[in-house]
Short mmCIF file of C-alpha atoms in Angstrom, two decimals:
data_model
loop_
_atom_site.label_atom_id
_atom_site.label_comp_id
_atom_site.label_asym_id
_atom_site.label_seq_id
_atom_site.Cartn_x
_atom_site.Cartn_y
_atom_site.Cartn_z
CA UNK A 174 25.48 6.03 -9.07
CA UNK A 175 21.90 4.76 -8.84
CA UNK A 176 22.22 3.07 -5.49
CA UNK A 177 20.52 3.47 -2.19
CA UNK A 178 22.77 2.02 0.48
CA UNK A 179 21.43 0.76 3.77
CA UNK A 180 23.38 -0.29 6.83
CA UNK A 181 23.46 -2.59 8.61
CA UNK A 182 22.06 -5.41 6.49
CA UNK A 183 21.06 -7.38 9.57
CA UNK A 184 20.40 -6.24 13.12
CA UNK A 185 19.41 -8.15 16.23
CA UNK A 186 18.43 -6.08 19.25
CA UNK A 187 16.82 -6.49 22.62
CA UNK A 188 13.74 -4.60 23.68
CA UNK A 189 15.75 -2.24 25.86
CA UNK A 190 18.38 -1.42 23.24
CA UNK A 191 18.78 1.76 21.23
CA UNK A 192 19.98 1.35 17.67
CA UNK A 193 19.90 3.25 14.40
CA UNK A 194 19.37 2.27 10.79
CA UNK A 195 21.17 4.30 8.15
CA UNK A 196 20.37 5.07 4.54
CA UNK A 197 22.44 6.98 2.01
CA UNK A 198 21.95 8.06 -1.61
CA UNK A 199 24.02 10.25 -3.89
CA UNK A 200 21.57 10.69 -6.74
CA UNK A 201 20.55 14.19 -5.70
CA UNK A 202 17.11 12.99 -4.72
CA UNK A 203 15.23 15.29 -2.38
CA UNK A 204 12.53 12.85 -1.26
CA UNK A 205 13.42 9.93 0.99
CA UNK A 206 11.22 7.26 2.49
CA UNK A 207 11.13 4.56 5.15
CA UNK A 208 9.04 1.47 4.50
CA UNK A 209 8.46 -1.52 6.76
CA UNK A 210 7.94 -4.96 5.25
CA UNK A 211 6.82 -7.99 7.22
CA UNK A 212 7.42 -11.45 5.80
CA UNK A 213 5.22 -12.25 2.81
CA UNK A 214 3.60 -8.83 2.95
CA UNK A 215 3.97 -5.72 0.78
CA UNK A 216 6.01 -2.74 1.97
CA UNK A 217 4.11 -0.32 4.18
CA UNK A 218 4.99 3.35 4.25
CA UNK A 219 6.27 4.74 7.54
CA UNK A 220 7.77 8.18 6.84
CA UNK A 221 8.45 10.55 3.97
CA UNK A 222 11.03 13.32 4.01
CA UNK A 223 10.89 16.06 1.44
CA UNK A 224 13.77 18.53 1.26
CA UNK A 225 14.99 17.24 4.62
CA UNK A 226 11.66 17.95 6.29
CA UNK A 227 9.27 15.31 7.54
CA UNK A 228 6.22 15.49 5.29
CA UNK A 229 4.38 12.26 6.02
CA UNK A 230 4.23 10.19 9.20
CA UNK A 231 1.87 7.25 8.78
CA UNK A 232 0.92 7.11 12.48
CA UNK A 233 4.11 5.31 13.36
CA UNK A 234 4.73 4.65 17.09
CA UNK A 235 7.18 7.02 18.75
CA UNK A 236 9.65 4.21 19.40
CA UNK A 237 10.61 4.81 15.75
CA UNK A 238 12.23 8.21 15.28
CA UNK A 239 13.35 9.31 11.81
CA UNK A 240 16.01 11.87 11.11
CA UNK A 241 17.25 13.47 7.90
CA UNK A 242 20.52 15.23 8.72
CA UNK A 243 21.18 16.24 5.10
CA UNK A 244 19.92 15.61 1.60
CA UNK A 245 21.88 12.38 1.21
CA UNK A 246 21.25 10.71 4.55
CA UNK A 247 18.24 9.27 6.28
CA UNK A 248 18.32 7.61 9.68
CA UNK A 249 15.78 5.64 11.65
CA UNK A 250 16.41 5.62 15.39
CA UNK A 251 14.99 2.67 17.29
CA UNK A 252 14.26 2.53 21.00
CA UNK A 253 12.27 0.13 23.18
CA UNK A 254 11.06 -1.92 20.25
CA UNK A 255 8.73 -4.87 20.53
CA UNK A 256 9.18 -8.33 18.98
CA UNK A 257 6.38 -7.53 16.53
CA UNK A 258 8.57 -4.77 15.10
CA UNK A 259 10.80 -7.44 13.58
CA UNK A 260 10.71 -6.86 9.83
CA UNK A 261 12.67 -5.75 6.79
CA UNK A 262 13.10 -1.96 6.84
CA UNK A 263 13.47 -0.48 3.40
CA UNK A 264 14.74 2.96 2.53
CA UNK A 265 13.88 4.59 -0.79
CA UNK A 266 14.52 7.85 -2.56
CA UNK A 267 13.09 9.72 -5.51
CA UNK A 268 13.42 13.01 -7.28
CA UNK A 269 10.95 15.48 -5.92
CA UNK A 270 8.94 17.22 -8.57
CA UNK A 271 5.91 19.39 -8.70
CA UNK A 272 3.30 19.42 -11.40
CA UNK A 273 2.05 15.90 -11.23
CA UNK A 274 4.93 13.84 -12.53
CA UNK A 275 5.54 10.98 -10.16
CA UNK A 276 9.06 9.65 -10.18
CA UNK A 277 10.02 6.09 -9.56
CA UNK A 278 11.37 5.14 -6.18
CA UNK A 279 14.83 3.67 -5.87
CA UNK A 280 14.99 1.18 -3.02
CA UNK A 281 17.84 -0.06 -0.91
CA UNK A 282 18.20 -3.74 -0.08
CA UNK A 283 16.93 -3.17 3.43
CA UNK A 284 17.88 -3.91 7.00
CA UNK A 285 16.51 -7.18 8.37
CA UNK A 286 15.67 -6.37 11.98
CA UNK A 287 15.03 -8.96 14.68
CA UNK A 288 13.81 -7.81 18.09
CA UNK A 289 14.27 -10.36 20.87
CA UNK B 69 -9.36 5.46 -2.08
CA UNK B 70 -6.43 3.80 -3.76
CA UNK B 71 -6.21 0.05 -3.89
CA UNK B 72 -4.13 -2.48 -5.78
CA UNK B 73 -5.18 -6.11 -6.04
CA UNK B 74 -2.88 -8.91 -7.07
CA UNK B 75 -5.13 -11.92 -6.85
CA UNK B 76 -2.39 -14.48 -7.53
CA UNK B 77 -0.49 -15.13 -4.32
CA UNK B 78 1.92 -17.70 -5.71
CA UNK B 79 2.62 -19.03 -9.20
CA UNK B 80 4.93 -21.86 -10.21
CA UNK B 81 5.98 -22.42 -13.79
CA UNK B 82 8.52 -24.57 -15.56
CA UNK B 83 11.41 -22.78 -17.20
CA UNK B 84 10.63 -21.44 -20.71
CA UNK B 85 6.92 -21.19 -20.04
CA UNK B 86 5.19 -17.84 -20.40
CA UNK B 87 3.54 -16.42 -17.30
CA UNK B 88 1.20 -13.48 -16.72
CA UNK B 89 0.92 -11.67 -13.41
CA UNK B 90 -2.35 -9.87 -12.89
CA UNK B 91 -2.86 -6.44 -11.34
CA UNK B 92 -6.15 -4.62 -10.85
CA UNK B 93 -6.26 -1.16 -9.37
CA UNK B 94 -8.77 1.33 -7.99
CA UNK B 95 -8.44 5.09 -7.86
CA UNK B 96 -10.76 8.05 -8.13
CA UNK B 97 -8.14 10.22 -9.76
CA UNK B 98 -7.93 10.70 -13.51
CA UNK B 99 -4.16 11.12 -13.34
CA UNK B 100 -2.24 8.31 -11.77
CA UNK B 101 0.84 6.17 -12.23
CA UNK B 102 1.26 2.45 -12.16
CA UNK B 103 4.46 0.59 -11.37
CA UNK B 104 5.84 -2.91 -11.28
CA UNK B 105 8.67 -3.83 -8.94
CA UNK B 106 10.58 -7.09 -8.57
CA UNK B 107 11.84 -8.24 -5.18
CA UNK B 108 14.39 -11.06 -5.46
CA UNK B 109 15.52 -13.01 -2.38
CA UNK B 110 18.22 -10.39 -1.77
CA UNK B 111 15.48 -8.05 -0.60
CA UNK B 112 15.76 -4.87 -2.60
CA UNK B 113 12.89 -3.73 -4.74
CA UNK B 114 13.94 -3.40 -8.36
CA UNK B 115 12.00 -0.97 -10.54
CA UNK B 116 10.63 -2.53 -13.75
CA UNK B 117 8.23 -0.05 -15.28
CA UNK B 118 6.20 3.12 -14.72
CA UNK B 119 3.11 3.90 -16.75
CA UNK B 120 0.95 7.02 -16.53
CA UNK B 121 -2.79 6.94 -16.88
CA UNK B 122 -2.80 8.76 -20.22
CA UNK B 123 -0.58 6.28 -21.97
CA UNK B 124 -2.36 3.03 -22.75
CA UNK B 125 0.22 1.74 -25.17
CA UNK B 126 1.46 -1.69 -24.32
CA UNK B 127 5.14 -1.97 -23.71
CA UNK B 128 7.69 -4.65 -24.40
CA UNK B 129 11.16 -4.80 -22.93
CA UNK B 130 13.01 -7.95 -23.83
CA UNK B 131 11.12 -10.89 -22.33
CA UNK B 132 8.88 -8.55 -20.33
CA UNK B 133 5.67 -7.01 -21.59
CA UNK B 134 2.90 -5.01 -19.98
CA UNK B 135 -0.75 -4.72 -20.93
CA UNK B 136 -2.47 -1.60 -19.57
CA UNK B 137 -6.25 -1.47 -19.98
CA UNK B 138 -8.09 1.43 -18.38
CA UNK B 139 -11.46 -0.07 -19.27
CA UNK B 140 -10.82 -2.94 -16.89
CA UNK B 141 -8.45 -1.05 -14.53
CA UNK B 142 -5.78 -3.64 -15.13
CA UNK B 143 -2.04 -3.50 -15.65
CA UNK B 144 -0.88 -7.04 -16.28
CA UNK B 145 2.71 -8.18 -16.63
CA UNK B 146 3.84 -11.04 -18.85
CA UNK B 147 7.20 -12.79 -18.78
CA UNK B 148 7.92 -14.73 -21.94
CA UNK B 149 10.18 -17.79 -21.86
CA UNK B 150 10.62 -17.59 -18.10
CA UNK B 151 13.99 -18.28 -16.52
CA UNK B 152 15.02 -19.39 -13.04
CA UNK B 153 16.42 -15.90 -12.40
CA UNK B 154 12.88 -14.54 -12.77
CA UNK B 155 11.96 -16.21 -9.48
CA UNK B 156 11.00 -13.37 -7.14
CA UNK B 157 8.07 -11.56 -5.62
CA UNK B 158 6.53 -9.08 -8.02
CA UNK B 159 4.65 -6.05 -6.74
CA UNK B 160 2.24 -3.86 -8.65
CA UNK B 161 1.92 -0.35 -7.21
CA UNK B 162 -0.16 2.77 -7.73
CA UNK B 163 0.43 6.45 -7.08
CA UNK B 164 -2.03 9.19 -7.86
CA UNK B 165 -1.68 12.89 -8.48
CA UNK B 166 -2.55 14.14 -5.03
CA UNK B 167 0.03 16.25 -3.25
CA UNK B 168 1.63 17.39 -6.52
CA UNK B 169 2.93 14.01 -7.39
CA UNK B 170 4.58 13.22 -4.10
CA UNK B 171 2.09 10.68 -2.88
CA UNK B 172 3.94 7.54 -1.96
CA UNK B 173 3.29 4.25 -3.64
CA UNK B 174 0.47 1.94 -2.61
CA UNK B 175 1.55 -1.64 -3.17
CA UNK B 176 -0.46 -4.73 -3.97
CA UNK B 177 0.19 -7.80 -1.84
CA UNK B 178 2.61 -9.23 -4.35
CA UNK B 179 2.80 -12.39 -6.42
CA UNK B 180 5.53 -14.90 -5.62
CA UNK B 181 6.79 -16.42 -8.86
CA UNK B 182 8.80 -19.62 -8.79
CA UNK B 183 10.41 -20.76 -12.01
CA UNK B 184 11.50 -24.37 -11.87
CA UNK B 185 14.37 -25.65 -13.99
#
C-alpha cells in the first residue's frame, strides 16, 4: 500500500464553520506534512509532524490547527477561515531518517477547499 | 537560501514531439537532493525521480530522462515522444541536508505541459 488517502475530496464551508480535513497512510511513515496549493502555484509547506510531534509550523494562522492522533493519521482542523484560504490542501508522508538521506514524499490527491 | 527556478511557465507540444523542462536550483549546501513531481489534473503529486548531489549520472526511465549538471546547477527533464497523458504540471523540487535530512521540499513554480493530439 503506497497510498496517502485524503478526505473529503471537496469541501465548501462558510466563514463561521468548523470543519476538519483528514489524511491517512499505512506505509509506516513517521513524518507527515500539510501543504497548501493555490491555483497555478506550487505547494507551500504549512506543517510537519515527526513521530507524531509538530516539528515545523511555517507561521500558519491559528485558524488552521493540525493534529496527529497516531502515526497513521493527520488532521487539519479549520475554524473561522477566510475566502483567501480557498485552495487545494495536500497531505504527504515520508519515512523519517537521520544521517542525511532525504526520502521522497508521497502525496495524497488533496482536498479542494472553498470558503464562502 | 534554497531556491528552485522553472523559467518555463507553460509549454505546448504536438504528440510525439520531444520536450525538455528546465530546472535551475540554488543552495549553499554541498549535500542536497533534487526531485521531479508530476501533478495531473486529478491533483495528486506523483513522484518521478530523486537525485542526490553526489550522483551526476544522467538517468533514463522509459520515455523520461534527466540531465543533472552541477556546474550549471541544473536538473532538466526530457520527455521523448510525448503523449497526451503526459499533459500535467511538472514541479522540480530541492531539499538540502539541514535538520538531518528532514527539511521539507522547496518547489519551483511548475511548468504546465500540454500535449496536443
